[in-house]
Amino acid sequence: MKILVTGGTGYIGSHTCVELLNEGYEVVVIDNLSNSKIEVVDKIKEITNKDFKFYEGDCCDKNLLIKIFKEHKIDAVIHFAGYKAVGESVQVPLKYYRNNLDSTITLLEVMNEFNCKKLAFSSSATVYGKPKSLPIKEDFPLSTTNPYGTTKLMIEDILRDLAKSDNEWSIAILRYFNPIGAHKSGLIGENPNDIPNNLMPYIVKVATKELECLSIFGNDYDTKDGTGVRDYIHVVDLAKGHIKAIEKVLKDKGVDAYNLGTGNGYSVLEIVNTFKSVNDIDVNYKITTRRPGDIDACYADPSYAKEKLDWEAKLGIDEMCKDAYNFVINYNKDE
Ligand code: NAD
Ligand code: UDP
C-alpha cells in the first residue's frame, strides 16, 4: 500500500512517516519546507532504515500533484500540509485561507481525477471553540475563534460535502488535542526557529537557556491550580493513530471525525513541574496575564477513536517531557 503524506517533513508528519514505514507501508512525501527542514528526510530514513520518495514542492501546485499521482499508484493520502500558528493567522488571515484551503482543494481535485478517494485529514480540537462541558465528544457543536481554526472547520465542511456528493470517498477527520514530545531516537521532534507560541517548545528553550523565562499565561482559571488545562498527547501515539485511521479508510466508506487525545487534562504548572523533575533541570517561570482567546480547560473523550479505530494513547506526560527535551539536546549537539 502506498501512502502520500503531505507535510511529511513537519513535526507530526515526520513521526507518522516513521510509523508508516515501520508498518510496511510505502511512503511518498510532498513538502514545500516552509516550516521544516530537508534533513528530516534523512532522519526518517535513518530511524526506519527504509527509503521513500520525497518531492520538494507545494500542494497548491496542481501540476506537481498530477506528476506525483502519475508516477505512483497512491492508495490513500494523509494531509498534514498547512500553516498552524493561531496568532499569525489573526495577523495575516489571507495567508492562512490561501494556503490551507487552496492546498486542500487542489489535492482533493487531483485525488478525484486519479480515483484515489481515501484520506486522513489533520483537523484540530480548536474546531470545538469554547466547549460547554468536558470531556469533549465528537458530536459537540463546532465553532472557531481564529482564522486558523476557521480554515480547519471550513475544510471539515468541504470534506463532509464531498463525501455526501460521492459515496466512494472514505475520509477520517482527525481532531488532534495538544501533541508534544518526540521520537525516542532524538532524531526528529519539534524545534521551531522562531520564538515558540506553544507551551512545550517554550519550556524546552527556557531549559536550554535559549530563552530566559516562561510566561505562564494566567493562574486565575477555573482549574485545579488556576493555570490552563490541556490534553497533551505524545506525538508518537498521535502518529500511531494515523496508521489506524488509514486502515479504517482503506476498508470503509464515508466520512467520520475522531478525537485524538488521551482524555487526561494537565495544567501548565503540572507540565512545568513534571518537565523539571524528569529532566532534573530548572525552568524559570513567572505568572503573567491571560493570553487572549485562551480557554480554561480542554480535554478529549477519546472513547470513539478507541471503539472505531481500535486506538488509544499509551504514553504519559513523563515520557512526553523526557522525549521533548532529549530531542532538543540531541539537535543542539549536532548544530
Ligand atoms: P508543521 O508545520 O511541523 O508541519 C506542516 C508541514 O507542512 C511543514 O513541514 C510545512 O513545510 C508543510 N507545508 C505547509 N504548507 C504547505 C504546502 N502548501 N505545500 C506543501 N507543504 C506545506 O505542523 P505540524 O505540527 O506537524 O502539524 C501538521 C498538521 O496538523 C497541520 O495541518 C496542523 O494544522 C495540524 N495540527 C497541528 C497541531 C499541533 O499542535 N502541532 C494541532 C492540531 C492540528
Ligand atoms: N501557555 C503558557 N505560556 C506559553 C505558552 C502557552 O502559559 O508560553 C499555556 C496556554 O495559556 C495554555 C497551555 O499553555 O493554557 C497550552 O498552550 P499551547 O499554546 O501550547 O496550546 P493551545 O493553547 O493551542 O491549547
mmCIF file of C-alpha atoms and ligand atoms in Angstrom, residues 6-14 30-37 55-61 79-85 98-100 102-104 121-126 148 151-152 174-180 189-190 198 235 238 242, ligand 1:
data_model
loop_
_atom_site.group_PDB
_atom_site.id
_atom_site.type_symbol
_atom_site.label_atom_id
_atom_site.label_comp_id
_atom_site.label_asym_id
_atom_site.label_seq_id
_atom_site.Cartn_x
_atom_site.Cartn_y
_atom_site.Cartn_z
ATOM 1 C CA THR A 6 1.619 15.915 2.513
ATOM 2 C CA GLY A 7 3.614 17.988 5.006
ATOM 3 C CA GLY A 8 5.575 14.814 5.756
ATOM 4 C CA THR A 9 8.749 16.555 6.915
ATOM 5 C CA GLY A 10 6.812 18.547 9.524
ATOM 6 C CA TYR A 11 6.501 17.696 13.199
ATOM 7 C CA ILE A 12 3.552 15.266 13.158
ATOM 8 C CA GLY A 13 4.093 14.211 9.535
ATOM 9 C CA SER A 14 7.663 13.026 10.137
ATOM 10 C CA ILE A 30 5.460 16.208 -0.556
ATOM 11 C CA ASP A 31 6.506 19.234 1.477
ATOM 12 C CA ASN A 32 7.468 22.767 0.480
ATOM 13 C CA LEU A 33 9.775 23.047 3.522
ATOM 14 C CA SER A 34 8.055 26.278 4.573
ATOM 15 C CA ASN A 35 8.119 25.040 8.182
ATOM 16 C CA SER A 36 10.519 22.089 8.173
ATOM 17 C CA LYS A 37 13.997 21.151 7.088
ATOM 18 C CA TYR A 55 9.107 15.792 -3.549
ATOM 19 C CA GLU A 56 10.015 19.330 -2.532
ATOM 20 C CA GLY A 57 7.022 21.356 -3.640
ATOM 21 C CA ASP A 58 3.705 22.918 -2.854
ATOM 22 C CA CYS A 59 0.337 21.188 -2.552
ATOM 23 C CA CYS A 60 -1.192 24.217 -4.264
ATOM 24 C CA ASP A 61 0.839 23.242 -7.362
ATOM 25 C CA HIS A 79 -2.905 15.526 4.523
ATOM 26 C CA PHE A 80 -0.817 17.418 7.095
ATOM 27 C CA ALA A 81 0.371 20.300 4.907
ATOM 28 C CA GLY A 82 -0.814 23.664 6.143
ATOM 29 C CA TYR A 83 0.036 26.624 8.330
ATOM 30 C CA LYS A 84 -0.754 26.264 12.024
ATOM 31 C CA ALA A 85 0.170 29.377 14.031
ATOM 32 C CA ARG A 98 -4.994 30.779 0.780
ATOM 33 C CA ASN A 99 -2.579 28.086 1.864
ATOM 34 C CA ASN A 100 -4.780 25.803 3.955
ATOM 35 C CA ASP A 102 -6.009 26.035 -1.689
ATOM 36 C CA SER A 103 -3.659 23.151 -0.849
ATOM 37 C CA THR A 104 -6.593 21.006 0.282
ATOM 38 C CA PHE A 121 -7.049 14.879 7.377
ATOM 39 C CA SER A 122 -5.324 16.824 10.199
ATOM 40 C CA SER A 123 -8.011 18.769 11.975
ATOM 41 C CA SER A 124 -7.782 20.159 15.475
ATOM 42 C CA ALA A 125 -9.604 20.370 18.796
ATOM 43 C CA THR A 126 -9.785 24.086 18.016
ATOM 44 C CA TYR A 148 -6.548 29.147 11.609
ATOM 45 C CA THR A 151 -9.665 27.018 7.917
ATOM 46 C CA LYS A 152 -9.868 23.649 9.727
ATOM 47 C CA LEU A 174 -8.616 13.587 12.940
ATOM 48 C CA ARG A 175 -9.042 16.223 15.635
ATOM 49 C CA TYR A 176 -5.747 16.459 17.470
ATOM 50 C CA PHE A 177 -5.517 17.738 21.006
ATOM 51 C CA ASN A 178 -2.035 19.006 22.104
ATOM 52 C CA PRO A 179 0.791 16.984 20.546
ATOM 53 C CA ILE A 180 4.136 17.238 22.345
ATOM 54 C CA GLY A 189 10.906 16.353 17.017
ATOM 55 C CA GLU A 190 9.714 19.907 17.301
ATOM 56 C CA ASN A 198 3.189 26.711 22.210
ATOM 57 C CA VAL A 235 3.398 12.715 19.102
ATOM 58 C CA LEU A 238 -0.672 10.522 17.647
ATOM 59 C CA HIS A 242 -2.866 7.791 11.744
HETATM 60 P P1 NAD B 1 4.338 21.520 10.820
HETATM 61 O O1 NAD B 1 4.338 22.963 10.440
HETATM 62 O O2 NAD B 1 5.501 20.983 11.565
HETATM 63 O O3 NAD B 1 4.096 20.612 9.535
HETATM 64 C C1 NAD B 1 3.374 21.047 8.416
HETATM 65 C C2 NAD B 1 4.253 20.812 7.190
HETATM 66 O O4 NAD B 1 3.523 21.218 6.027
HETATM 67 C C3 NAD B 1 5.548 21.623 7.225
HETATM 68 O O5 NAD B 1 6.638 20.750 7.005
HETATM 69 C C4 NAD B 1 5.396 22.632 6.092
HETATM 70 O O6 NAD B 1 6.641 22.887 5.475
HETATM 71 C C5 NAD B 1 4.425 21.928 5.173
HETATM 72 N N1 NAD B 1 3.566 22.782 4.344
HETATM 73 C C6 NAD B 1 2.819 23.846 4.718
HETATM 74 N N2 NAD B 1 2.121 24.315 3.673
HETATM 75 C C7 NAD B 1 2.420 23.519 2.606
HETATM 76 C C8 NAD B 1 2.015 23.484 1.253
HETATM 77 N N3 NAD B 1 1.158 24.371 0.751
HETATM 78 N N4 NAD B 1 2.530 22.517 0.452
HETATM 79 C C9 NAD B 1 3.432 21.629 0.924
HETATM 80 N N5 NAD B 1 3.850 21.610 2.205
HETATM 81 C C10 NAD B 1 3.345 22.550 3.033
HETATM 82 O O7 NAD B 1 2.989 21.278 11.649
HETATM 83 P P2 NAD B 1 2.528 20.001 12.479
HETATM 84 O O8 NAD B 1 2.531 20.371 13.920
HETATM 85 O O9 NAD B 1 3.245 18.785 12.031
HETATM 86 O O10 NAD B 1 1.017 19.947 12.034
HETATM 87 C C11 NAD B 1 0.578 19.131 10.934
HETATM 88 C C12 NAD B 1 -0.897 19.375 10.710
HETATM 89 O O11 NAD B 1 -1.608 19.121 11.915
HETATM 90 C C13 NAD B 1 -1.223 20.814 10.318
HETATM 91 O O12 NAD B 1 -2.248 20.793 9.358
HETATM 92 C C14 NAD B 1 -1.717 21.422 11.612
HETATM 93 O O13 NAD B 1 -2.619 22.482 11.395
HETATM 94 C C15 NAD B 1 -2.418 20.230 12.255
HETATM 95 N N6 NAD B 1 -2.476 20.340 13.729
HETATM 96 C C16 NAD B 1 -1.333 20.535 14.450
HETATM 97 C C17 NAD B 1 -1.416 20.672 15.834
HETATM 98 C C18 NAD B 1 -0.179 20.932 16.660
HETATM 99 O O14 NAD B 1 -0.323 21.351 17.813
HETATM 100 N N7 NAD B 1 1.030 20.679 16.176
HETATM 101 C C19 NAD B 1 -2.660 20.572 16.474
HETATM 102 C C20 NAD B 1 -3.793 20.358 15.711
HETATM 103 C C21 NAD B 1 -3.700 20.238 14.322
#
